[in-house]
Amino acid sequence: MEAYNLDKYFDSIEDKYYDSKLLTEILEDITGKSFTQILSDINSNRISVTEEQIVEYLNNEFEKNDLELKQRIEKRNLERAEKKNDSSKNDSSIFKRINEKEAAQEFVDNLSASRYSFTPYTLKYYRKYTLILSNRLVTLLGIIEKISLKRGEEIEEQLYDLDIILDDKGNISKSDIIRLIVPTIYNFNTLNEKTKEANDLSTYLTFKLTKELIYKKGMNDESELYPSRAIQIRSLHGYDEVGTIPLTEYQKDEMNKSYEKSIKNNSKFLIHLFDE
């Protein structure tokens, strides 16, 4: 809350109810955009860069910054191709190991040249990441819009699931305003940042992602790279995922009760099973 200085929007430290219009007013003030413009920005926020543009950029950077290295690698590759295609030289001598000095040089060359290689998964990562954030925002803003227009009855089930309680006039509590505003702003800012990164060609010089690298970093699944698709995490261990609506104390208590009940039921089943 401190990061967005939300205290200034409330006249009390108490968790009292405020006119629901305050939701959009806070959002518009923080972003400097109208609610309509925020929605428009999300819909128009696209990764426009293509694989072809990235590859062309990396090749141009290679020639500009390391032309000698590029030529050396191309020459080496050409010599190997010629040897393979020359049947008169296709004998065991061709497959002899190059000497250690050449091997070391080739290793260093390839390592240096990897800076200019394009890894398709990197672009895929940005596209998937920004899509998740966009979908989150559409859902969050849909909830905010309905509450602000005092049409909470249209999303009654959704509000119940999120433990957002409106009073009989459609007003909303300070704590629920904060629960909705913070993840919305976070997702909006992160979407803009990720899209800007993805459309900046220089990003692909320094940021590389492959499936092999993901598993080397100890990740068990690709999904660990991405934020959850949900706007709220229903997990005893996932209360504070950034960008999602925090669970209320009531929700946490209910989850704990459900978990304890499940443990008891399983224990009774096991006892009954061994008694038979």
Backbone as numpy.savetxt, mean C-alpha at the origin, in Angstrom:
# Nx Ny Nz CAx CAy CAz Cx Cy Cz
-3.76 11.93 16.11 -4.59 13.13 16.11 -3.72 14.39 16.11
-2.64 14.34 16.87 -1.75 15.50 16.96 -1.15 15.86 15.60
-0.89 14.83 14.77 -0.26 15.05 13.47 -1.13 15.95 12.59
-2.44 15.88 12.75 -3.35 16.69 11.96 -3.94 17.85 12.76
-3.54 18.01 14.02 -4.02 19.10 14.88 -5.54 19.19 14.89
-6.19 18.09 15.20 -7.65 18.05 15.19 -8.27 18.73 16.41
-7.50 18.93 17.45 -8.04 19.54 18.67 -8.69 20.90 18.38
-8.16 21.63 17.44 -8.66 22.98 17.18 -10.09 22.99 16.64
-10.56 21.84 16.19 -11.91 21.79 15.63 -12.99 21.52 16.68
-12.55 21.26 17.90 -13.51 20.94 18.95 -13.43 21.96 20.09
-14.59 22.26 20.67 -14.63 23.26 21.74 -14.51 22.65 23.12
-14.27 21.33 23.17 -14.16 20.66 24.47 -13.29 19.43 24.34
-12.65 19.08 25.43 -11.86 17.85 25.42 -12.75 16.64 25.67
-14.00 16.91 26.06 -14.95 15.83 26.31 -15.41 15.21 25.00
-15.81 13.96 25.07 -16.28 13.25 23.87 -17.77 13.52 23.67
-18.08 14.76 23.30 -19.48 15.11 23.11 -19.86 15.05 21.62
-21.14 15.25 21.35 -21.64 15.17 19.97 -21.60 16.52 19.27
-21.29 16.46 17.97 -21.19 17.65 17.14 -22.06 17.48 15.90
-22.41 18.61 15.31 -23.17 18.57 14.06 -22.35 17.77 13.04
-23.01 16.87 12.36 -22.31 15.96 11.45 -21.62 16.68 10.29
-22.03 17.92 9.99 -21.37 18.68 8.92 -19.91 18.95 9.25
-19.55 18.85 10.52 -18.16 19.11 10.92 -17.20 18.12 10.27
-17.70 16.93 9.96 -16.87 15.92 9.30 -16.28 16.45 7.99
-17.16 16.93 7.11 -16.68 17.42 5.81 -15.92 18.74 5.96
-16.32 19.55 6.94 -15.62 20.82 7.16 -14.16 20.59 7.55
-13.93 19.62 8.43 -12.56 19.29 8.84 -11.77 18.76 7.65
-12.39 17.86 6.92 -11.74 17.24 5.76 -11.35 18.29 4.72
-12.25 19.20 4.46 -11.98 20.25 3.46 -10.91 21.21 3.95
-10.91 21.51 5.24 -9.93 22.44 5.80 -8.52 21.85 5.76
-8.40 20.58 6.12 -7.08 19.93 6.15 -6.51 19.76 4.74
-7.34 19.37 3.79 -6.86 19.11 2.43 -6.79 20.38 1.59
-7.55 21.41 2.00 -7.60 22.62 1.20 -8.42 22.44 -0.06
-9.28 21.42 -0.08 -10.11 21.11 -1.25 -11.55 20.91 -0.82
-12.47 21.14 -1.74 -13.87 20.86 -1.46 -14.07 19.35 -1.46
-15.16 18.91 -0.86 -15.44 17.48 -0.82 -15.55 16.91 -2.23
-16.19 17.67 -3.12 -16.34 17.24 -4.51 -14.98 17.11 -5.19
-14.08 18.07 -4.91 -12.75 18.03 -5.52 -11.93 16.87 -5.00
-12.11 16.54 -3.72 -11.40 15.39 -3.14 -11.80 14.12 -3.88
-13.10 13.94 -4.09 -13.60 12.77 -4.83 -13.07 12.77 -6.26
-13.06 13.95 -6.88 -12.56 14.07 -8.25 -11.09 13.71 -8.34
-10.31 14.18 -7.36 -8.87 13.88 -7.33 -8.62 12.38 -7.24
-9.41 11.71 -6.42 -9.24 10.26 -6.25 -9.55 9.53 -7.55
-10.63 9.95 -8.20 -11.04 9.29 -9.45 -10.06 9.55 -10.59
-9.39 10.71 -10.55 -8.46 11.06 -11.63 -7.01 10.70 -11.28
-6.80 10.25 -10.05 -5.44 9.92 -9.60 -5.01 8.60 -10.23
-4.22 8.69 -11.27 -3.85 7.50 -12.03 -2.33 7.41 -12.23
-1.86 6.19 -12.32 -0.46 5.96 -12.70 -0.41 5.94 -14.22
0.16 6.97 -14.78 0.15 7.14 -16.24 1.40 6.58 -16.92
2.47 6.40 -16.17 3.72 5.92 -16.76 3.55 4.48 -17.25
4.21 4.16 -18.37 4.12 2.82 -18.95 5.47 2.09 -18.85
5.42 0.78 -19.03 6.65 -0.01 -19.01 7.62 0.47 -20.07
7.10 0.80 -21.25 7.94 1.25 -22.35 8.67 2.55 -22.00
7.98 3.45 -21.35 8.59 4.72 -20.95 9.68 4.50 -19.91
9.42 3.59 -18.98 10.40 3.30 -17.94 11.66 2.69 -18.54
11.47 1.70 -19.41 12.61 1.02 -20.05 13.44 2.02 -20.87
12.74 2.87 -21.60 13.44 3.88 -22.42 14.23 4.83 -21.52
13.63 5.26 -20.43 14.30 6.17 -19.50 15.55 5.51 -18.91
15.41 4.27 -18.46 16.54 3.57 -17.85 17.68 3.37 -18.85
17.34 3.05 -20.09 18.37 2.89 -21.13 19.09 4.21 -21.40
18.32 5.29 -21.43 18.92 6.61 -21.66 19.85 7.00 -20.51
19.41 6.69 -19.28 20.24 6.98 -18.11 21.52 6.14 -18.12
21.39 4.91 -18.59 22.54 4.00 -18.69 23.58 4.60 -19.64
23.12 5.04 -20.78 24.03 5.62 -21.78 24.63 6.94 -21.29
23.82 7.72 -20.61 24.27 9.04 -20.15 25.29 8.94 -19.01
25.03 8.00 -18.09 25.86 7.93 -16.88 26.96 6.87 -16.92
26.72 5.78 -17.66 27.68 4.67 -17.66 27.82 4.07 -19.06
28.12 4.92 -20.02 28.20 4.46 -21.40 29.28 3.39 -21.59
30.43 3.60 -20.95 31.53 2.63 -21.08 31.10 1.26 -20.54
30.45 1.25 -19.41 29.95 0.00 -18.82 28.94 -0.66 -19.75
28.03 0.10 -20.29 27.01 -0.43 -21.20 27.65 -1.06 -22.42
28.62 -0.37 -22.98 29.29 -0.89 -24.18 30.08 -2.16 -23.86
30.68 -2.21 -22.70 31.45 -3.39 -22.29 30.55 -4.62 -22.15
29.41 -4.41 -21.55 28.46 -5.52 -21.37 27.91 -5.97 -22.72
27.57 -5.02 -23.57 27.04 -5.35 -24.90 28.08 -6.10 -25.72
29.33 -5.69 -25.62 30.40 -6.36 -26.35 30.57 -7.79 -25.85
30.52 -7.96 -24.53 30.66 -9.29 -23.94 29.51 -10.21 -24.39
28.32 -9.68 -24.38 27.15 -10.47 -24.80 27.22 -10.82 -26.28
27.70 -9.87 -27.09 27.82 -10.11 -28.53 28.85 -11.20 -28.81
29.99 -11.16 -28.12 31.04 -12.17 -28.31 30.54 -13.56 -27.94
29.75 -13.65 -26.89 29.20 -14.94 -26.47 28.21 -15.47 -27.49
27.39 -14.56 -28.02 26.40 -14.96 -29.02 27.09 -15.46 -30.28
28.18 -14.79 -30.68 28.90 -15.19 -31.87 29.55 -16.56 -31.70
30.08 -16.81 -30.51 30.70 -18.10 -30.23 29.68 -19.24 -30.29
28.49 -18.97 -29.75 27.45 -20.01 -29.75 26.95 -20.30 -31.15
26.94 -19.26 -32.01 26.43 -19.43 -33.37 27.49 -19.95 -34.34
28.74 -19.91 -33.92 29.84 -20.37 -34.79 30.09 -21.84 -34.51
29.58 -22.70 -35.39 29.70 -24.15 -35.18 31.14 -24.62 -35.22
32.00 -23.89 -35.94 33.41 -24.31 -36.03 34.13 -24.13 -34.70
33.56 -23.27 -33.84 34.18 -23.04 -32.54 33.41 -23.72 -31.42
32.43 -24.49 -31.84 31.58 -25.15 -30.84 32.24 -26.42 -30.32
33.29 -26.24 -29.56 33.96 -27.39 -28.95 34.10 -27.14 -27.45
34.70 -28.06 -26.78 34.79 -27.98 -25.33 35.53 -26.73 -24.85
36.43 -26.22 -25.66 37.21 -25.06 -25.24 36.33 -23.83 -25.04
35.21 -23.78 -25.75 34.31 -22.63 -25.64 33.71 -22.55 -24.25
33.51 -23.71 -23.65 32.83 -23.77 -22.36 33.78 -23.78 -21.17
35.07 -23.52 -21.44 36.02 -23.41 -20.34 35.70 -22.19 -19.49
35.95 -22.30 -18.22 35.68 -21.18 -17.32 36.60 -20.01 -17.63
35.99 -18.81 -17.63 36.84 -17.63 -17.82 37.68 -17.45 -16.56
38.77 -16.77 -16.72 39.67 -16.64 -15.57 39.04 -15.77 -14.48
39.59 -15.86 -13.31 38.99 -15.22 -12.14 38.88 -13.70 -12.29
39.85 -13.10 -12.93 39.82 -11.65 -13.11 38.63 -11.24 -13.97
38.41 -11.98 -15.06 37.29 -11.69 -15.94 35.95 -11.94 -15.24
35.92 -13.01 -14.46 34.69 -13.35 -13.73 34.35 -12.26 -12.72
35.35 -11.76 -12.04 35.15 -10.70 -11.05 34.66 -9.42 -11.72
35.27 -9.10 -12.86 34.88 -7.90 -13.59 33.43 -8.00 -14.07
33.08 -9.20 -14.57 31.72 -9.40 -15.06 30.70 -9.28 -13.92
31.05 -9.80 -12.76 30.15 -9.72 -11.61 29.92 -8.26 -11.22
31.00 -7.49 -11.16 30.90 -6.07 -10.80 30.10 -5.30 -11.86
30.35 -5.62 -13.12 29.63 -4.95 -14.21 28.12 -5.21 -14.12
27.78 -6.46 -13.93 26.36 -6.82 -13.87 25.67 -6.19 -12.66
26.40 -6.11 -11.56 25.85 -5.49 -10.36 25.59 -4.01 -10.59
26.55 -3.35 -11.23 26.41 -1.92 -11.52 25.29 -1.67 -12.53
25.19 -2.57 -13.49 24.18 -2.42 -14.55 22.76 -2.69 -14.05
22.64 -3.41 -12.94 21.30 -3.74 -12.42 20.51 -2.49 -12.04
21.23 -1.40 -11.78 20.58 -0.12 -11.47 19.70 0.33 -12.62
20.06 -0.08 -13.83 19.34 0.37 -15.02 18.39 -0.69 -15.58
18.18 -1.74 -14.82 17.26 -2.79 -15.27 15.85 -2.49 -14.76
14.87 -2.88 -15.54 13.48 -2.67 -15.14 12.90 -3.96 -14.58
12.34 -3.87 -13.38 11.68 -5.02 -12.77 10.18 -4.79 -12.84
9.48 -5.52 -13.70 8.03 -5.30 -13.92 7.19 -5.32 -12.64
7.64 -6.10 -11.65 6.83 -6.20 -10.43 6.77 -4.85 -9.70
7.76 -4.00 -9.91 7.78 -2.69 -9.24 6.57 -1.86 -9.66
6.32 -1.81 -10.95 5.16 -1.07 -11.46 3.86 -1.73 -11.02
3.84 -3.05 -11.02 2.66 -3.80 -10.56 2.37 -3.46 -9.10
3.42 -3.36 -8.30 3.28 -3.02 -6.88 2.59 -1.67 -6.72
3.06 -0.66 -7.44 2.47 0.67 -7.31 1.00 0.68 -7.76
0.71 -0.03 -8.84 -0.66 -0.06 -9.34 -1.61 -0.72 -8.34
-1.17 -1.82 -7.76 -2.02 -2.53 -6.81 -2.17 -1.73 -5.52
-1.08 -1.15 -5.05 -1.09 -0.39 -3.81 -2.06 0.80 -3.92
-1.96 1.57 -5.00 -2.80 2.75 -5.16 -4.26 2.37 -5.38
-4.51 1.23 -6.01 -5.89 0.78 -6.20 -6.54 0.48 -4.85
-5.80 -0.18 -3.97 -6.32 -0.48 -2.63 -6.66 0.81 -1.89
-5.76 1.78 -1.95 -5.99 3.05 -1.26 -7.19 3.79 -1.85
-7.32 3.77 -3.16 -8.45 4.43 -3.82 -9.77 3.82 -3.37
-9.82 2.49 -3.35 -11.05 1.81 -2.94 -11.39 2.10 -1.48
-10.37 2.12 -0.64 -10.57 2.47 0.77 -11.19 3.86 0.89
-10.62 4.80 0.16 -11.08 6.19 0.23 -12.51 6.36 -0.25
-12.86 5.67 -1.32 -14.22 5.75 -1.83 -15.21 5.28 -0.75
-14.86 4.19 -0.06 -15.73 3.68 1.00 -15.81 4.65 2.17
-14.65 5.16 2.63 -14.62 6.09 3.75 -15.38 7.38 3.45
-15.16 7.90 2.26 -15.82 9.15 1.90 -17.33 8.95 1.71
-17.71 7.77 1.27 -19.13 7.46 1.16 -19.82 7.50 2.52
-19.15 6.97 3.52 -19.67 6.98 4.89 -19.74 8.41 5.42
-18.65 9.15 5.22 -18.59 10.54 5.69 -19.67 11.40 5.03
-19.88 11.20 3.75 -20.89 11.98 3.03 -22.29 11.70 3.57
-22.61 10.43 3.76 -23.94 10.07 4.26 -24.19 10.65 5.67
-23.18 10.55 6.51 -23.33 11.09 7.88 -23.48 12.60 7.84
-22.66 13.27 7.03 -22.69 14.73 6.94 -24.03 15.25 6.43
-24.65 14.49 5.55 -25.95 14.87 4.99 -27.12 14.39 5.85
-26.75 13.83 7.02 -27.75 13.29 7.94 -28.63 12.23 7.28
-27.93 11.36 6.54 -28.62 10.23 5.90 -28.02 8.92 6.40
-27.74 8.91 7.70 -27.12 7.75 8.31 -27.95 6.49 8.23
-29.28 6.66 8.12 -30.15 5.48 8.04 -29.88 4.66 6.79
-29.30 5.29 5.77 -29.01 4.58 4.52 -27.82 3.63 4.67
-27.00 3.88 5.69 -25.83 3.01 5.92 -25.87 2.48 7.36
-27.06 2.27 7.85 -27.25 1.87 9.24 -26.45 0.62 9.61
-26.48 -0.37 8.72 -25.77 -1.62 9.01 -24.26 -1.39 9.05
-23.76 -0.58 8.15 -22.33 -0.27 8.11 -21.89 0.47 9.37
-22.70 1.41 9.81 -22.39 2.16 11.03 -22.40 1.24 12.24
-23.33 0.30 12.25 -23.40 -0.66 13.36 -22.13 -1.51 13.40
-21.70 -1.98 12.23 -20.48 -2.79 12.17 -19.25 -2.03 12.65
-19.22 -0.73 12.38 -18.07 0.11 12.76 -18.22 0.69 14.17
-19.34 0.42 14.80 -19.66 0.95 16.13 -19.62 2.48 16.13
-20.22 3.06 15.08 -20.39 4.51 15.01 -21.84 4.80 15.38
-22.03 5.54 16.45 -23.38 5.79 16.96 -23.74 7.26 16.78
-24.80 7.51 16.01 -25.31 8.86 15.82 -26.45 9.09 16.80
-26.63 10.35 17.23 -27.75 10.61 18.13 -29.04 10.77 17.32
-30.11 11.09 17.99 -31.41 11.15 17.32 -31.53 12.31 16.33
-30.55 13.22 16.35 -30.53 14.32 15.39 -29.52 14.10 14.27
-28.89 12.94 14.30 -27.90 12.63 13.27 -26.53 13.20 13.55
-26.32 13.72 14.77 -25.01 14.25 15.14 -24.06 13.11 15.46
-22.77 13.42 15.44 -21.74 12.39 15.62 -20.76 12.80 16.73
-20.25 11.83 17.45 -19.36 12.13 18.57 -17.97 12.54 18.09
-17.29 13.26 18.96 -15.92 13.70 18.67 -15.02 12.50 18.37
-15.13 11.45 19.17 -14.26 10.29 18.98 -14.50 9.61 17.64
-15.77 9.58 17.20 -16.06 8.95 15.91 -15.63 9.83 14.74
-15.69 11.14 14.94 -15.18 12.06 13.91 -13.69 11.78 13.68
-12.96 11.68 14.78 -11.52 11.42 14.72 -11.24 10.05 14.08
-12.04 9.05 14.47 -11.86 7.69 13.92 -12.03 7.67 12.40
-12.89 8.54 11.89 -13.13 8.59 10.44 -12.15 9.51 9.71
-11.84 10.64 10.31 -11.00 11.64 9.64 -9.55 11.19 9.50
-8.98 10.65 10.57 -7.55 10.30 10.55 -7.21 9.29 9.44
-7.91 8.15 9.34 -7.58 7.22 8.26 -7.88 7.78 6.87
-8.90 8.64 6.77 -9.22 9.23 5.47 -8.10 10.13 4.99
-7.62 10.99 5.87 -6.51 11.89 5.51 -5.25 11.08 5.20
-4.98 10.08 6.03 -3.79 9.26 5.81 -3.84 8.60 4.43
-4.96 7.98 4.10 -5.09 7.30 2.81 -5.01 8.27 1.64
-5.60 9.46 1.83 -5.57 10.47 0.77 -4.14 10.94 0.51
-3.42 11.25 1.57 -2.02 11.71 1.42 -1.13 10.60 0.85
-1.32 9.38 1.35 -0.49 8.27 0.90 -0.76 7.94 -0.56
-2.03 8.03 -0.96 -2.37 7.79 -2.37 -1.65 8.79 -3.27
-1.67 10.05 -2.87 -0.99 11.09 -3.66 0.52 10.85 -3.72
1.10 10.46 -2.58 2.53 10.20 -2.53 2.93 9.01 -3.40
2.17 7.92 -3.28 2.48 6.71 -4.04 2.31 6.94 -5.54
1.28 7.68 -5.90 1.05 7.97 -7.32 2.17 8.84 -7.89
2.58 9.83 -7.10 3.68 10.71 -7.52 4.97 9.91 -7.70
5.25 9.02 -6.75 6.43 8.16 -6.85 6.37 7.31 -8.12
5.22 6.70 -8.35 5.08 5.78 -9.48 5.24 6.50 -10.82
4.79 7.74 -10.90 4.88 8.50 -12.16 6.22 9.20 -12.35
7.06 9.14 -11.33 8.41 9.72 -11.42 9.37 8.64 -11.94
9.85 8.81 -13.15 10.69 7.79 -13.78 11.95 7.50 -12.99
12.48 8.49 -12.28 13.71 8.29 -11.52 13.52 7.28 -10.38
12.27 7.06 -9.98 11.97 6.08 -8.93 12.52 4.71 -9.30
12.44 4.37 -10.58 12.78 3.02 -11.03 14.29 2.79 -11.14
15.06 3.85 -10.87 16.51 3.69 -10.78 16.91 3.15 -9.40
16.17 3.53 -8.40 16.56 3.20 -7.02 15.65 2.19 -6.33
14.44 2.04 -6.82 13.48 1.14 -6.18 13.18 -0.04 -7.09
13.55 -1.22 -6.65 13.34 -2.44 -7.43 12.62 -3.47 -6.58
11.63 -4.12 -7.16 10.91 -5.17 -6.46 10.74 -6.39 -7.36
11.05 -7.55 -6.82 10.78 -8.81 -7.51 10.19 -9.76 -6.48
9.52 -10.79 -6.95 8.95 -11.77 -6.02 10.06 -12.45 -5.22
11.19 -12.69 -5.87 12.32 -13.34 -5.20 12.82 -12.46 -4.04
12.89 -11.15 -4.27 13.36 -10.22 -3.25 12.39 -10.17 -2.07
11.10 -10.26 -2.37 10.08 -10.25 -1.32 10.29 -11.41 -0.36
10.50 -12.61 -0.92 10.67 -13.78 -0.08 12.01 -13.76 0.66
13.02 -13.14 0.03 14.33 -13.02 0.69 14.25 -12.13 1.91
13.32 -11.17 1.87 13.15 -10.26 3.01 12.36 -10.89 4.15
11.99 -12.16 3.95 11.30 -12.88 5.02 9.80 -12.80 4.97
9.24 -12.23 3.90 7.80 -12.17 3.78 7.27 -13.51 3.29
6.21 -13.97 3.92 5.64 -15.26 3.54 4.69 -15.16 2.36
4.21 -13.94 2.13 3.21 -13.77 1.09 3.31 -12.36 0.52
2.96 -12.20 -0.76 2.99 -10.89 -1.39 2.08 -9.89 -0.69
0.99 -10.40 -0.13 0.00 -9.53 0.50 0.59 -8.71 1.64
1.70 -9.17 2.21 2.33 -8.44 3.31 2.89 -7.09 2.84
3.04 -6.93 1.54 3.54 -5.67 0.99 2.48 -4.57 0.98
1.23 -4.99 1.00 0.14 -4.07 0.76 -0.71 -3.82 2.00
-1.38 -2.66 2.02 -2.31 -2.41 3.12 -3.54 -3.32 2.97
-4.26 -3.49 4.04 -5.48 -4.30 3.98 -6.51 -3.61 3.08
-7.33 -4.41 2.42 -8.40 -3.86 1.60 -9.55 -3.35 2.45
-9.62 -3.80 3.69 -10.72 -3.42 4.58 -10.48 -2.05 5.18
-11.57 -1.38 5.56 -11.44 -0.07 6.21 -11.33 -0.24 7.72
-11.57 -1.45 8.21 -11.37 -1.75 9.62 -10.90 -3.19 9.76
-9.90 -3.39 10.59 -9.33 -4.73 10.79 -9.97 -5.37 12.00
-10.66 -6.49 11.78 -11.27 -7.22 12.89 -10.32 -8.31 13.34
-9.36 -7.92 14.12 -8.36 -8.87 14.60 -7.90 -8.46 15.98
-7.67 -9.44 16.83 -7.17 -9.15 18.16 -5.76 -8.56 18.11
-5.08 -8.77 16.98 -3.70 -8.29 16.85 -3.58 -7.19 15.80
-4.70 -6.64 15.32 -4.63 -5.65 14.26 -5.36 -4.36 14.55
-5.37 -3.97 15.82 -6.12 -2.79 16.20 -5.62 -1.51 15.51
-4.32 -1.40 15.35 -3.73 -0.11 15.01 -3.14 -0.02 13.61
-3.65 -0.78 12.67 -3.10 -0.67 11.32 -3.39 0.73 10.79
-2.35 1.40 10.38 -2.50 2.77 9.89 -3.38 2.78 8.65
-4.30 3.74 8.59 -5.16 3.86 7.43 -6.49 3.16 7.57
-6.69 2.45 8.69 -7.98 1.82 8.94 -8.66 2.46 10.14
-9.96 2.28 10.24 -10.72 2.86 11.35 -10.41 2.07 12.62
-9.93 2.72 13.66 -9.60 2.00 14.90 -10.83 1.34 15.51
-10.62 0.23 16.16 -11.71 -0.42 16.89 -12.01 0.37 18.15
-13.26 0.40 18.53 -13.63 1.02 19.80 -13.36 0.03 20.93
-13.38 0.53 22.16 -13.20 -0.36 23.30 -14.31 -1.41 23.35
-15.51 -1.00 22.97 -16.62 -1.95 22.94 -16.35 -3.08 21.94
-15.85 -2.73 20.76 -15.54 -3.75 19.76 -14.45 -4.69 20.24
-13.44 -4.13 20.89 -12.35 -4.96 21.41 -12.87 -5.92 22.48
-13.72 -5.40 23.36 -14.28 -6.24 24.41 -15.12 -7.37 23.82
-15.92 -7.04 22.81 -16.76 -8.05 22.17 -15.92 -9.12 21.49
-14.84 -8.70 20.87 -13.96 -9.66 20.21 -13.28 -10.57 21.22
-12.87 -9.99 22.33 -12.24 -10.79 23.39 -13.22 -11.79 23.99
-14.46 -11.34 24.20 -15.50 -12.23 24.73 -15.75 -13.39 23.75
-15.81 -13.04 22.46 -16.04 -14.06 21.44 -14.90 -15.06 21.39
-13.68 -14.54 21.53 -12.50 -15.40 21.51 -12.49 -16.34 22.73
-12.79 -15.77 23.89 -12.81 -16.58 25.11 -13.91 -17.65 25.05
-15.06 -17.28 24.49 -16.15 -18.24 24.33 -15.75 -19.37 23.40
-15.04 -19.01 22.33 -14.58 -20.02 21.37 -13.60 -20.98 22.02
-12.70 -20.43 22.86 -11.72 -21.27 23.57 -12.43 -22.24 24.51
-13.43 -21.74 25.23 -14.18 -22.59 26.16 -14.92 -23.70 25.43
-15.56 -23.34 24.33 -16.29 -24.34 23.54 -15.37 -25.41 22.99
-14.20 -25.02 22.54 -13.23 -25.98 22.02 -12.72 -26.89 23.13
-12.51 -26.29 24.30 -12.03 -27.08 25.44 -13.07 -28.12 25.85
-14.34 -27.70 25.89 -15.41 -28.63 26.24 -15.51 -29.77 25.22
-15.33 -29.42 23.97 -15.39 -30.43 22.91 -14.29 -31.46 23.07
-13.06 -30.97 23.37 -11.93 -31.87 23.55 -12.11 -32.77 24.77
-12.61 -32.18 25.86 -12.85 -32.98 27.08 -13.89 -34.05 26.81
-14.96 -33.66 26.12 -16.02 -34.63 25.79 -15.48 -35.72 24.87
-14.60 -35.33 23.96 -14.03 -36.28 23.01 -13.20 -37.33 23.70
-12.40 -36.91 24.69 -11.54 -37.86 25.41 -12.31 -38.68 26.42
-13.48 -38.18 26.88 -14.29 -38.91 27.84 -14.98 -40.11 27.21
-15.17 -40.04 25.91 -15.96 -41.10 25.23 -15.17 -42.39 25.11
